[in-house]
Structures are given as C-alpha cells and as structure tokens.
Short mmCIF file of C-alpha atoms in Angstrom, two decimals:
data_model
loop_
_atom_site.label_atom_id
_atom_site.label_comp_id
_atom_site.label_asym_id
_atom_site.label_seq_id
_atom_site.Cartn_x
_atom_site.Cartn_y
_atom_site.Cartn_z
CA UNK A 1159 84.41 82.39 65.13
CA UNK A 1160 84.51 82.77 68.89
CA UNK A 1161 84.82 86.25 70.71
CA UNK A 1162 87.53 85.86 73.60
CA UNK A 1163 86.10 87.73 76.02
CA UNK A 1164 88.62 86.46 79.23
CA UNK A 1165 92.02 84.54 79.57
CA UNK A 1166 93.60 82.88 82.07
CA UNK A 1167 97.36 83.88 82.26
CA UNK A 1168 98.65 80.04 82.71
CA UNK A 1169 101.94 81.56 84.35
CA UNK A 1170 104.08 84.30 85.74
CA UNK A 1171 106.79 87.07 85.79
CA UNK A 1172 107.20 89.12 83.14
CA UNK A 1173 106.33 86.89 80.47
CA UNK A 1174 102.55 86.56 82.24
CA UNK A 1175 102.69 90.65 82.09
CA UNK A 1176 103.37 91.02 78.82
CA UNK A 1177 100.15 89.10 77.23
CA UNK A 1178 98.08 90.59 79.93
CA UNK A 1179 98.59 93.90 78.46
CA UNK A 1180 98.16 93.54 75.48
CA UNK A 1181 95.06 92.40 76.18
CA UNK A 1182 93.76 94.77 77.82
CA UNK A 1183 94.62 96.99 74.81
CA UNK A 1184 91.96 93.94 73.33
CA UNK A 1185 90.09 94.76 75.84
CA UNK A 1186 90.12 91.14 77.17
CA UNK A 1187 89.54 90.57 81.74
CA UNK A 1188 92.94 88.86 82.41
CA UNK A 1189 93.09 85.83 84.82
CA UNK A 1190 96.32 85.17 87.40
CA UNK A 1191 97.14 82.22 89.08
CA UNK A 1192 100.23 82.75 91.66
CA UNK A 1193 102.41 80.37 94.04
CA UNK A 1194 102.36 81.21 97.50
CA UNK A 1195 105.86 81.90 96.76
CA UNK A 1196 104.62 84.83 94.45
CA UNK A 1197 101.78 86.57 96.23
CA UNK A 1198 103.05 90.15 95.89
CA UNK A 1199 104.52 89.35 92.43
CA UNK A 1200 103.37 92.29 90.31
CA UNK A 1201 101.43 89.72 87.23
CA UNK A 1202 99.46 88.97 90.15
CA UNK A 1203 98.50 92.65 90.78
CA UNK A 1204 98.44 94.27 87.66
CA UNK A 1205 95.54 90.71 86.65
CA UNK A 1206 91.85 91.67 86.63
CA UNK A 1207 91.59 88.65 89.39
CA UNK A 1208 94.06 86.76 90.44
CA UNK A 1209 93.76 83.21 92.60
CA UNK A 1210 96.14 81.46 94.64
CA UNK A 1211 96.85 77.37 93.39
CA UNK A 1212 99.12 75.82 95.51
CA UNK A 1213 103.00 75.90 97.20
CA UNK A 1214 105.67 77.46 96.01
CA UNK A 1215 107.16 74.51 93.39
CA UNK A 1216 106.02 74.29 90.07
CA UNK A 1217 105.09 70.77 90.49
CA UNK A 1218 102.92 71.90 93.29
CA UNK A 1219 101.49 75.47 91.05
CA UNK A 1220 102.65 76.34 87.84
CA UNK A 1221 102.30 72.75 86.34
CA UNK A 1222 99.97 71.62 88.61
CA UNK A 1223 97.53 70.96 85.39
CA UNK A 1224 94.18 69.62 87.42
CA UNK A 1225 94.54 73.12 89.15
CA UNK A 1226 94.74 75.40 86.44
CA UNK A 1227 91.93 74.07 85.33
CA UNK A 1228 89.58 74.24 88.19
CA UNK A 1229 90.54 78.10 88.01
CA UNK A 1230 89.67 78.60 84.53
CA UNK A 1231 86.63 77.28 85.42
CA UNK A 1232 85.32 78.94 88.28
CA UNK A 1233 86.53 81.95 86.88
CA UNK A 1234 84.70 81.24 83.92
CA UNK A 1235 87.53 82.48 81.94
CA UNK A 1236 87.23 82.17 78.10
CA UNK A 1237 90.43 81.07 76.83
CA UNK A 1238 94.23 79.92 78.59
CA UNK A 1239 97.77 81.60 76.77
CA UNK A 1240 100.31 79.01 78.53
CA UNK A 1241 102.89 82.06 78.10
CA UNK A 1242 106.00 79.80 78.01
CA UNK A 1243 108.31 76.83 80.19
CA UNK A 1244 105.81 75.46 82.37
CA UNK A 1245 102.27 73.79 80.88
CA UNK A 1246 103.28 75.59 77.10
CA UNK A 1247 104.44 72.33 75.74
CA UNK A 1248 102.44 70.11 77.75
CA UNK A 1249 100.35 68.56 75.47
CA UNK A 1250 98.34 66.88 77.69
CA UNK A 1251 97.22 70.28 79.03
CA UNK A 1252 96.32 71.10 75.52
CA UNK A 1253 94.09 67.98 76.34
CA UNK A 1254 92.16 68.40 78.62
CA UNK A 1255 91.00 72.12 77.87
CA UNK A 1256 89.61 70.95 74.26
CA UNK A 1257 87.69 68.43 76.43
CA UNK A 1258 86.36 71.19 78.80
CA UNK A 1259 85.68 72.75 76.20
CA UNK A 1260 88.01 75.76 76.91
CA UNK A 1261 89.90 77.23 74.06
CA UNK A 1262 94.18 76.59 74.28
CA UNK A 1263 96.21 79.53 72.73
CA UNK A 1264 98.31 77.60 70.79
CA UNK A 1265 99.15 74.70 68.63
CA UNK A 1266 96.71 71.27 68.13
CA UNK A 1267 97.98 68.69 71.32
CA UNK A 1268 98.73 66.64 68.26
CA UNK A 1269 101.35 68.83 66.49
CA UNK A 1270 102.87 68.61 70.09
CA UNK A 1271 103.37 65.90 70.39
CA UNK A 1272 104.84 65.26 66.65
CA UNK A 1273 107.44 68.15 66.94
CA UNK A 1274 107.37 67.86 70.85
CA UNK A 1275 109.80 64.97 69.37
CA UNK A 1276 112.90 65.31 68.40
CA UNK A 1277 113.32 61.90 66.30
CA UNK A 1278 109.25 62.17 64.35
CA UNK A 1279 110.52 66.45 64.63
CA UNK A 1280 112.85 65.15 61.83
CA UNK A 1281 111.12 62.51 60.42
CA UNK A 1282 108.50 65.09 59.25
CA UNK A 1283 110.59 67.83 58.61
CA UNK A 1284 112.42 64.91 56.06
CA UNK A 1285 109.14 64.05 54.06
CA UNK A 1286 109.21 68.08 53.73
CA UNK A 1287 112.28 68.33 52.07
CA UNK A 1288 113.53 70.07 55.14
CA UNK A 1289 117.27 69.83 55.07
CA UNK A 1290 117.92 68.08 58.68
CA UNK A 1291 121.19 67.87 60.85
CA UNK A 1292 122.56 64.50 59.89
CA UNK A 1293 121.71 62.13 62.00
CA UNK A 1294 120.10 58.57 63.63
CA UNK A 1295 116.30 58.39 62.27
CA UNK A 1296 115.71 56.51 65.81
CA UNK A 1297 116.63 56.31 68.79
CA UNK A 1298 119.71 54.43 70.13
CA UNK A 1299 118.96 51.75 72.05
CA UNK A 1300 123.01 51.01 73.69
CA UNK A 1301 126.82 52.24 73.77
CA UNK A 1302 127.58 50.10 71.16
CA UNK A 1303 125.38 51.01 69.26
CA UNK A 1304 127.05 54.44 68.80
CA UNK A 1305 130.21 53.24 68.39
CA UNK A 1306 128.45 51.29 64.21
CA UNK A 1307 126.87 54.99 63.57
CA UNK A 1308 129.44 57.01 64.29
CA UNK A 1309 131.59 55.13 60.62
CA UNK A 1310 129.28 56.49 58.67
CA UNK A 1311 128.66 60.27 60.70
CA UNK A 1312 131.75 60.60 61.96
CA UNK A 1313 132.53 62.63 64.94
CA UNK A 1314 132.06 64.43 66.91
CA UNK A 1315 128.33 64.14 67.06
CA UNK A 1316 126.02 65.13 70.07
CA UNK A 1317 124.10 63.19 71.74
CA UNK A 1318 119.97 64.84 72.64
CA UNK A 1319 117.23 63.40 73.77
CA UNK A 1320 113.73 62.82 71.80
CA UNK A 1321 112.05 64.62 74.26
CA UNK A 1322 114.34 67.62 75.00
CA UNK A 1323 115.32 71.29 74.98
CA UNK A 1324 116.29 73.89 76.36
CA UNK A 1325 119.89 72.45 76.84
CA UNK A 1326 119.28 69.78 79.10
CA UNK A 1327 119.78 66.35 78.15
CA UNK A 1328 122.38 66.92 75.80
CA UNK A 1329 126.11 65.39 75.50
CA UNK A 1330 128.90 66.30 72.99
CA UNK A 1331 131.13 63.43 71.80
CA UNK A 1332 134.71 64.59 70.67
CA UNK A 1333 136.32 60.85 71.62
CA UNK A 1334 135.00 57.09 71.64
CA UNK A 1335 136.50 57.24 74.77
CA UNK A 1336 133.86 59.70 75.88
CA UNK A 1337 130.71 57.90 74.19
CA UNK A 1338 129.78 55.85 77.15
CA UNK A 1339 129.43 58.14 79.49
CA UNK A 1340 128.13 60.48 77.45
CA UNK A 1341 124.81 58.29 76.84
CA UNK A 1342 124.68 57.47 79.91
CA UNK A 1343 124.89 60.86 81.67
CA UNK A 1344 122.32 62.70 78.35
CA UNK A 1345 119.77 59.43 79.65
CA UNK A 1346 120.14 61.17 83.05
CA UNK A 1347 118.82 63.79 82.34
CA UNK A 1348 117.08 63.39 79.71
CA UNK A 1349 114.55 61.22 82.57
CA UNK A 1350 115.01 63.47 85.51
CA UNK A 1351 114.18 66.88 83.65
CA UNK A 1352 111.13 65.76 80.60
CA UNK A 1353 111.12 61.54 82.00
CA UNK A 1354 112.11 60.07 79.22
CA UNK A 1355 114.88 58.77 78.83
CA UNK A 1356 115.02 58.44 74.72
CA UNK A 1357 118.95 59.41 72.90
CA UNK A 1358 119.30 59.93 69.15
CA UNK A 1359 123.12 61.13 68.11
CA UNK A 1360 122.76 63.90 65.18
CA UNK A 1361 126.76 65.01 63.29
CA UNK A 1362 127.90 67.96 65.03
CA UNK A 1363 128.42 71.05 63.25
CA UNK A 1364 131.09 72.75 63.73
CA UNK A 1365 131.11 77.12 64.42
CA UNK A 1366 127.04 76.86 64.00
CA UNK A 1367 125.11 80.04 63.90
CA UNK A 1368 121.13 79.65 66.17
CA UNK A 1369 119.59 80.88 63.37
CA UNK A 1370 115.12 80.60 64.18
CA UNK A 1371 112.12 81.56 61.83
CA UNK A 1372 108.80 83.07 64.13
CA UNK A 1373 105.92 81.45 62.04
CA UNK A 1374 102.40 82.38 62.22
CA UNK A 1375 99.73 79.93 60.70
CA UNK A 1376 95.27 80.78 61.33
CA UNK A 1377 93.23 77.29 61.09
CA UNK A 1378 92.16 78.58 57.22
CA UNK A 1379 96.10 76.63 56.30
CA UNK A 1380 97.31 80.41 55.46
CA UNK A 1381 100.99 80.41 56.83
CA UNK A 1382 103.06 83.52 57.03
CA UNK A 1383 106.79 84.30 58.08
CA UNK A 1384 108.18 86.69 60.04
CA UNK A 1385 111.94 86.73 59.15
CA UNK A 1386 114.44 85.02 61.93
CA UNK A 1387 115.85 86.36 65.39
CA UNK A 1388 120.23 84.78 64.86
CA UNK A 1389 120.30 83.33 68.14
CA UNK A 1390 124.12 82.68 68.59
CA UNK A 1391 125.51 84.17 72.08
CA UNK A 1392 125.05 81.11 74.60
CA UNK A 1393 125.94 79.52 77.57
CA UNK A 1394 125.25 76.35 78.30
CA UNK A 1395 122.98 76.34 75.39
CA UNK A 1396 120.60 78.91 76.96
CA UNK A 1397 120.20 82.18 74.78
CA UNK A 1398 121.42 85.22 76.48
CA UNK A 1399 121.41 87.25 73.42
CA UNK A 1400 118.76 87.85 70.13
CA UNK A 1401 119.03 90.24 67.63
CA UNK A 1402 117.56 90.64 64.56
CA UNK A 1403 118.66 91.05 61.32
CA UNK A 1404 121.08 88.28 61.82
CA UNK A 1405 124.41 90.19 60.31
CA UNK A 1406 126.12 85.94 58.71
CA UNK A 1407 122.17 85.77 56.54
CA UNK A 1408 122.92 86.94 52.05
CA UNK A 1409 118.62 88.38 51.32
CA UNK A 1410 119.36 84.97 49.17
CA UNK A 1411 119.41 83.05 52.09
CA UNK A 1412 117.21 84.47 54.43
CA UNK A 1413 114.06 84.47 52.06
CA UNK A 1414 115.32 80.30 51.06
CA UNK A 1415 114.72 80.07 54.86
CA UNK A 1416 111.66 81.91 55.24
CA UNK A 1417 109.88 79.41 52.73
CA UNK A 1418 111.53 76.48 54.35
CA UNK A 1419 110.35 77.52 57.44
CA UNK A 1420 106.60 78.40 56.11
CA UNK A 1421 106.74 74.66 54.43
CA UNK A 1422 107.90 73.19 57.70
CA UNK A 1423 104.52 74.37 59.61
CA UNK A 1424 102.11 73.67 57.30
CA UNK A 1425 104.12 69.86 56.48
CA UNK A 1426 102.47 69.35 59.86
CA UNK A 1427 98.75 71.72 59.75
CA UNK A 1428 100.25 74.11 62.53
CA UNK A 1429 98.07 76.59 63.80
CA UNK A 1430 99.48 79.69 66.05
CA UNK A 1431 102.34 80.87 66.90
CA UNK A 1432 106.26 78.81 66.59
CA UNK A 1433 109.38 78.68 66.02
CA UNK A 1434 111.54 77.15 63.30
CA UNK A 1435 115.13 76.97 64.43
CA UNK A 1436 118.15 76.44 62.09
CA UNK A 1437 121.52 75.53 62.65
CA UNK A 1438 123.87 77.61 59.96
CA UNK A 1439 127.25 76.02 59.19
CA UNK A 1440 129.82 78.92 57.87
CA UNK A 1441 129.12 77.09 54.07
CA UNK A 1442 125.93 78.67 54.86
CA UNK A 1443 124.10 75.31 54.66
CA UNK A 1444 121.17 75.65 57.05
CA UNK A 1445 119.82 72.34 58.87
CA UNK A 1446 116.14 72.31 60.58
CA UNK A 1447 116.89 72.25 64.34
CA UNK A 1448 113.95 71.69 65.89
CA UNK A 1449 110.15 73.14 66.06
CA UNK A 1450 109.49 75.47 69.48
CA UNK A 1451 105.56 75.32 69.83
CA UNK A 1452 105.11 78.24 71.60
CA UNK A 1453 105.60 81.65 71.32
CA UNK A 1454 109.29 82.37 72.29
CA UNK A 1455 111.61 85.05 75.26
CA UNK A 1456 112.56 87.17 72.33
CA UNK A 1457 109.80 87.80 70.44
CA UNK A 1458 109.99 91.44 71.05
CA UNK A 1459 112.57 92.10 68.47
CA UNK A 1460 110.48 90.57 65.80
CA UNK A 1461 107.44 92.97 67.26
CA UNK A 1462 109.35 95.88 66.69
CA UNK A 1463 111.27 94.85 63.15
CA UNK A 1464 108.03 93.89 61.60
CA UNK A 1465 105.61 95.83 63.59
CA UNK A 1466 103.03 93.13 64.68
CA UNK A 1467 101.59 92.55 68.08
CA UNK A 1468 102.64 88.29 67.60
CA UNK A 1469 100.68 88.09 71.31
CA UNK A 1470 97.82 89.39 69.64
CA UNK A 1471 98.16 87.37 66.65
CA UNK A 1472 97.90 84.25 68.98
CA UNK A 1473 94.56 85.64 70.28
CA UNK A 1474 92.82 86.33 67.15
CA UNK A 1475 94.38 83.66 65.33
CA UNK A 1476 92.93 81.03 68.75
CA UNK A 1477 89.18 82.70 68.08
CA UNK A 1478 89.15 81.48 64.23
CA UNK A 1479 90.16 85.14 63.02
CA UNK A 1480 91.57 84.42 59.50
CA UNK A 1481 95.47 86.76 59.06
CA UNK A 1482 95.00 90.02 58.73
CA UNK A 1483 98.29 90.08 57.03
CA UNK A 1484 100.20 88.35 52.79
CA UNK A 1485 104.03 87.77 53.68
CA UNK A 1486 105.01 90.81 50.35
CA UNK A 1487 103.63 93.19 53.86
CA UNK A 1488 105.90 91.57 55.74
CA UNK A 1489 109.74 93.44 55.84
CA UNK A 1490 111.85 94.83 57.99
CA UNK A 1491 112.52 98.20 59.33
CA UNK A 1492 116.13 98.47 61.14
CA UNK A 1493 117.71 96.40 63.72
CA UNK A 1494 116.39 95.40 66.78
CA UNK A 1495 118.24 93.09 69.61
CA UNK A 1496 117.02 91.69 73.25
CA UNK A 1497 119.47 91.13 76.65
CA UNK A 1498 118.48 88.85 79.05
CA UNK A 1499 119.16 90.47 82.60
CA UNK A 1500 119.00 87.22 84.96
CA UNK A 1501 119.92 88.02 88.53
CA UNK A 1502 123.25 85.34 88.50
CA UNK A 1503 126.65 86.51 90.13
CA UNK A 1504 128.24 85.52 86.03
CA UNK A 1505 131.94 86.06 87.65
CA UNK A 1506 130.43 83.23 89.67
CA UNK A 1507 130.32 80.40 87.15
CA UNK A 1508 126.89 82.08 87.47
CA UNK A 1509 125.39 81.04 90.57
CA UNK A 1510 121.66 82.38 90.93
CA UNK A 1511 121.17 85.22 92.72
CA UNK A 1512 117.69 85.50 94.81
CA UNK A 1513 117.20 87.92 97.40
CA UNK A 1514 115.41 91.71 97.48
CA UNK A 1515 115.91 94.34 95.92
CA UNK A 1516 116.40 97.47 96.99
CA UNK A 1517 117.46 99.84 94.35
CA UNK A 1518 115.93 99.66 90.31
CA UNK A 1519 115.89 101.72 87.76
CA UNK A 1520 115.34 100.90 84.24
CA UNK A 1521 116.29 102.66 81.24
CA UNK A 1522 114.46 104.64 78.97
CA UNK A 1523 114.53 107.18 76.08
CA UNK A 1524 114.15 106.35 72.27
CA UNK A 1525 113.75 102.10 71.28
CA UNK A 1526 113.95 100.98 74.49
CA UNK A 1527 111.66 98.86 76.16
CA UNK A 1528 111.73 96.78 79.07
CA UNK A 1529 109.61 93.80 79.45
CA UNK A 1530 110.38 92.76 83.38
CA UNK A 1531 108.21 92.20 86.64
CA UNK A 1532 110.40 93.14 89.90
CA UNK A 1533 110.12 96.48 90.97
CA UNK A 1534 111.67 97.89 94.56
CA UNK A 1535 111.50 95.51 97.71
CA UNK A 1536 110.31 92.67 95.71
CA UNK A 1537 112.21 89.95 96.25
CA UNK A 1538 112.88 86.95 94.53
CA UNK A 1539 112.17 83.38 94.81
CA UNK A 1540 114.88 80.63 94.47
CA UNK A 1541 112.10 78.31 93.13
CA UNK A 1542 111.80 79.55 89.14
CA UNK A 1543 114.05 80.79 86.35
CA UNK A 1544 116.27 83.40 87.24
CA UNK A 1545 115.53 85.76 84.55
CA UNK A 1546 114.16 89.26 85.76
CA UNK A 1547 113.77 91.32 83.09
CA UNK A 1548 114.26 92.08 79.14
CA UNK A 1549 116.25 94.90 77.89
CA UNK A 1550 114.73 95.28 73.84
CA UNK A 1551 116.22 97.84 72.01
CA UNK A 1552 115.21 98.76 68.61
CA UNK A 1553 118.44 101.97 65.89
CA UNK A 1554 117.50 102.37 62.08
CA UNK A 1555 120.85 99.64 61.56
CA UNK A 1556 122.93 97.09 63.83
CA UNK A 1557 125.53 99.81 64.44
CA UNK A 1558 122.93 102.61 66.25
CA UNK A 1559 120.95 99.64 67.34
CA UNK A 1560 125.03 97.96 69.35
CA UNK A 1561 124.64 101.28 70.63
CA UNK A 1562 122.34 102.43 72.53
CA UNK A 1563 122.19 98.80 73.88
CA UNK A 1564 125.54 99.73 75.21
CA UNK A 1565 124.24 103.12 76.65
CA UNK A 1566 120.61 101.25 78.23
CA UNK A 1567 122.10 99.09 80.67
CA UNK A 1568 124.86 101.97 81.48
CA UNK A 1569 120.94 102.82 82.75
CA UNK A 1570 119.57 99.91 84.13
CA UNK A 1571 120.99 99.59 87.84
CA UNK A 1572 119.47 97.25 90.69
CA UNK A 1573 121.17 96.93 94.27
CA UNK A 1574 120.94 93.91 96.71
CA UNK A 1575 121.50 91.54 93.79
CA UNK A 1576 123.89 90.22 91.22
CA UNK A 1577 122.70 90.08 88.04
CA UNK A 1578 124.12 89.83 84.67
CA UNK A 1579 123.84 93.26 83.26
CA UNK A 1580 127.71 94.04 83.06
CA UNK A 1581 128.50 90.55 82.03
CA UNK A 1582 126.36 92.26 79.04
CA UNK A 1583 127.89 95.11 78.57
CA UNK A 1584 130.69 93.89 77.86
CA UNK A 1585 129.67 91.93 75.38
CA UNK A 1586 128.55 94.73 73.73
CA UNK A 1587 131.72 95.89 73.87
CA UNK A 1588 133.06 92.97 72.33
CA UNK A 1589 134.90 93.31 69.40
CA UNK A 1590 134.43 90.03 68.08
CA UNK A 1591 130.28 90.89 68.37
CA UNK A 1592 130.56 94.24 67.15
CA UNK A 1593 131.66 92.80 63.39
CA UNK A 1594 129.05 90.13 63.83
CA UNK A 1595 131.82 87.97 63.65
CA UNK A 1596 130.27 85.64 66.11
CA UNK A 1597 128.54 81.81 66.15
CA UNK A 1598 127.32 79.49 69.68
CA UNK A 1599 131.62 79.42 70.35
CA UNK A 1600 131.44 82.97 71.91
CA UNK A 1601 131.57 82.35 75.50
CA UNK A 1602 133.37 79.98 75.30
CA UNK A 1603 136.06 81.54 72.68
CA UNK A 1604 135.88 84.96 74.57
CA UNK A 1605 135.52 84.35 77.67
CA UNK A 1606 139.13 85.90 79.62
CA UNK A 1607 137.39 89.61 78.09
CA UNK A 1608 134.19 89.10 79.44
CA UNK A 1609 134.89 88.18 82.89
CA UNK A 1610 135.47 90.75 85.42
CA UNK A 1611 138.72 92.78 86.37
CA UNK A 1612 138.00 94.35 89.58
CA UNK A 1613 141.08 96.72 90.51
CA UNK A 1614 141.77 98.25 93.74
CA UNK A 1615 140.15 101.46 92.86
CA UNK A 1616 136.93 99.95 92.63
CA UNK A 1617 137.06 98.04 95.80
CA UNK A 1618 138.17 100.49 97.71
CA UNK A 1619 135.14 102.02 96.35
CA UNK A 1620 132.86 99.42 97.36
CA UNK A 1621 134.58 99.16 101.55
CA UNK A 1622 134.51 102.53 102.15
CA UNK A 1623 130.50 103.04 100.95
CA UNK A 1624 129.96 99.37 103.04
CA UNK A 1625 131.65 100.44 105.80
CA UNK A 1626 129.39 103.38 105.43
CA UNK A 1627 126.36 102.39 105.41
CA UNK A 1628 126.85 99.93 107.84
CA UNK A 1629 127.71 103.07 110.25
CA UNK A 1630 124.53 104.45 108.70
CA UNK A 1631 122.65 101.82 110.23
CA UNK A 1632 124.13 102.19 113.59
CA UNK A 1633 123.32 105.27 114.64
CA UNK A 1634 120.41 105.60 112.88
CA UNK A 1635 117.73 106.58 115.22
CA UNK A 1636 114.78 107.37 113.10
CA UNK A 1637 112.06 105.72 110.84
CA UNK A 1638 113.79 105.54 107.64
CA UNK A 1639 116.06 103.10 105.73
CA UNK A 1640 119.18 103.07 104.97
CA UNK A 1641 117.94 101.09 102.42
CA UNK A 1642 116.69 104.85 100.63
CA UNK A 1643 120.54 106.06 100.74
CA UNK A 1644 121.49 107.11 97.43
CA UNK A 1645 124.58 106.79 95.72
CA UNK A 1646 125.96 109.82 93.53
CA UNK A 1647 125.41 108.55 89.62
CA UNK A 1648 129.16 109.22 89.30
CA UNK A 1649 129.60 106.75 91.34
CA UNK A 1650 127.57 104.35 89.52
CA UNK A 1651 130.28 103.56 87.09
CA UNK A 1652 132.73 102.90 89.30
CA UNK A 1653 130.56 99.74 91.36
CA UNK A 1654 128.53 97.11 89.54
CA UNK A 1655 127.04 95.83 92.56
CA UNK A 1656 126.54 96.75 95.99
CA UNK A 1657 124.96 94.60 98.23
CA UNK A 1658 125.03 95.90 101.61
CA UNK A 1659 121.52 98.39 101.25
#
C-alpha cells in the first residue's frame, strides 16, 4: 500500500480540472502540464504547480512522453493520471512510468496492449465465453480475401482498424463494389491515426445500440460493475449524448450484461477503472465491441446515479487499496443524461469554431453539473478536440432528466463562437429521443428535424443587433469594451448565436 501525495495530470481542459477537484478533496497536491497554446488555460491556474512542456501541437507537448516523465521527477510527483485521450491508452507511457518508479493510474502496460489490439481483445473475450460480433479472428491481408470472407458472414460488414478507436479506421461496406476502396481507405486512416494499418472484418449489426458498462477492479482480484451507459446518440461514431439507465435494457438483460462485463475484466486481469463496450441488436442479443482501458468522457452520469467518485476510486486502487464496494452495495438512483458541448457549427457540417469567448453563462440549479474549462475572455485553440464542456443533469426518472436538460441547455449561453448547444436542444425535443426510440443511426435518420430552421424574424434580429454593436464601436470614446454589452434576457431565445461582440 502506497499513500499518493502528489499527482501530475498528463492532460488538459475539463478532464484535468475534474481530476484536480477530487485530488483537492483527498488532500493530494496536483501538478499541471501545459503547451504554449494553453498558457492561460484554467487547469494551469487550478493546479498547485504548473509546467510548460512544449509547443502547441500535441505531438510536441501532451504526447511527449519523455518530457512528461522529466517534469514528474522534477516536481516530485508520486503518480501520473493520464485522463482520457492523449497518452491514456499508451502502453509505452505506462511502461516508462513503471521503469521510473512512478505510479501510473491505470491498468498494466500488458493489458493496455492486449485490449488496445481489437483482434487480441476479441480472442480473449471468445476464450472467456463473452459473445463477440461475428468476424475475422485475424487481420486481413488484401482486398481479395474479403470476398471469400463475406460468403460466410454476408454483407453488410464493417472494416475496422485493429489498433483503432474513436471511430477512426472504420468503413461500412454494403456492396461488393465498395470493398476495395473501403479497405484501402480504412488502412490509410488507421496508419495515419495509429501507426498500424492492420484491419479486420466484423459483421455489421443493423440498427444497434451502443451500450457500455463501467467496471472497477482492484489489485486483489475484486471486480465490480457500476451498470450501463447508453451511448447511441453519435455522429460519425463520436458520442454526443449519453444516459443511464438505458431505456432499452430489461432488468434481466442489465444483470446478464453486467456479469459479462465483470467476466471480461477478470479474463485479462484488469485493474483500475475501465469500460466494456457492447453492441445490442433489435432482438436484445449483445456482443462485445471493445474495452477502453481508461476513464471515459461520460463517467459523470455513472457517478450521479451510483454516488461513486470514479476518480477517487482510481486513485485508491492505484494505492493498493481493496475495493470498498461489493456488487450488492450498488444500485442506480434516478436517471442521468450528459450532453457534450462542442465549439463547432452544426449548421455548417459541424465545422470547428475556435476563437475568443466573450460572454458565458453556465446553467445552475437542482440536479445540474457542468464540467468545463472555458471562461469569458478565453480563446479556444485550434490544436485540440473542440469539446469545451460537459453538461450533466439528474432527475428522479427519465422524463424529469430530459426536461431538466432542456432547461439547462436553454440557460447555457456562450457568445463569440459557434457551439452545439442549440443542436442538442433540438435532440432533447425530438419525439423519438423522448420516447427512447433510437439507435446509433438516430442523427442521420432525424437530420432534417435537427437542423436549424432560421426564420426571417431571427435573421432580422441578428442583423439589427450586429449593426447596433458596430455603431457603438464607431462612436464610443471611452475605454469600456463593447463586449460588456448585455442582451435583454427576453431576446436570447430568438438569437442562437451572436458573433459580433
């Protein structure tokens, strides 16, 4: 057993701050690292110490293993928390931490390698008796091999990167004529994203639900799950909204899938927090998809319905503590939903929208939590993921949670950049979502209803206000900034975005 006294967070943005908050509650000192683009980032201000580690590109900063190790030793940190993304599932990084006597808050390098390779993961799950999607046991050698394979599993199929994740290196094939181009495109993207062009084939599950189980495993062989998260609202295989409990699962299926998640973690001697991801078809058959060997973006909704601080448990497991919960101690209380807030323009093909935030007003009130990192005057850099915050709500049931999220999204005001807030509001008001009648094709099936229908009145409002602000800028002889101009609350609902502050 080791008492951790100082943790370096090898990450940035909202997840760095979220980890630091738990550390402060545990009286653990925190160390931030930052790139030149993040000098003014909130996680730099929040930490006890902060160190510059490189230029803006992540390859020269947040992915610089040796520089992060150097700073960890310099500041005397006992452990590193990788958050998610960047180096969180990098076995080389975990191995270097072990070599330097630094506690890596996550699983062993061997498990990261095994579960990071989708082919190896499928093999391990098959041996453990976990259902897997029908497909190839090995990577495919060329396009012609695919023609032989599809005679057994039939079209449609999914070409997937063996070292993949996050929707990269994936191509759907519905016709034989698409095979050659799909394999080449998947390989090219896999090579550029992961440095490995190996791909394999899985049977494409029509109208699937993407459901993941949160697990915790200590160093003493104890494994529990903290129930499921429904993650089927996705765009280009990237999650946008998550909720728990899933509106799809029956109590019997929830228990059965939970046991499979525990069995999967035990099969690879997993330690720490992780996620077992499944696909569920229309007949409620479920299949292992992959394992994420890290904390997930959507972990707050699990925390909200179970009352368990997952970051605190990660740290305690890394110290060598025995899990303080048994499976029978855990149950789901009420319903929780998370919306990811992105700096992007949904009405312009979701193009990123970096820039300066002039005004921001985050929602408050009962059952509302915001995990973010931006503030008024902050300029969002172009180098990193455009997610700027996560909005989490809780209600005593799903209806209350949806209504609370709609209220919270209405209250969430950001000017200076485009955001996904209005788009998420439209999803919350969509009848199919409200009824729980959705799968991973929800966005494409409802795209017409989800796009902005800007009417002439709204256009007129925006033109008038833009002209007025321009006028103020020209005539003002004081030092007071026009950005402090406030719109009357009654006008906000008709003006989704104002970019002229």
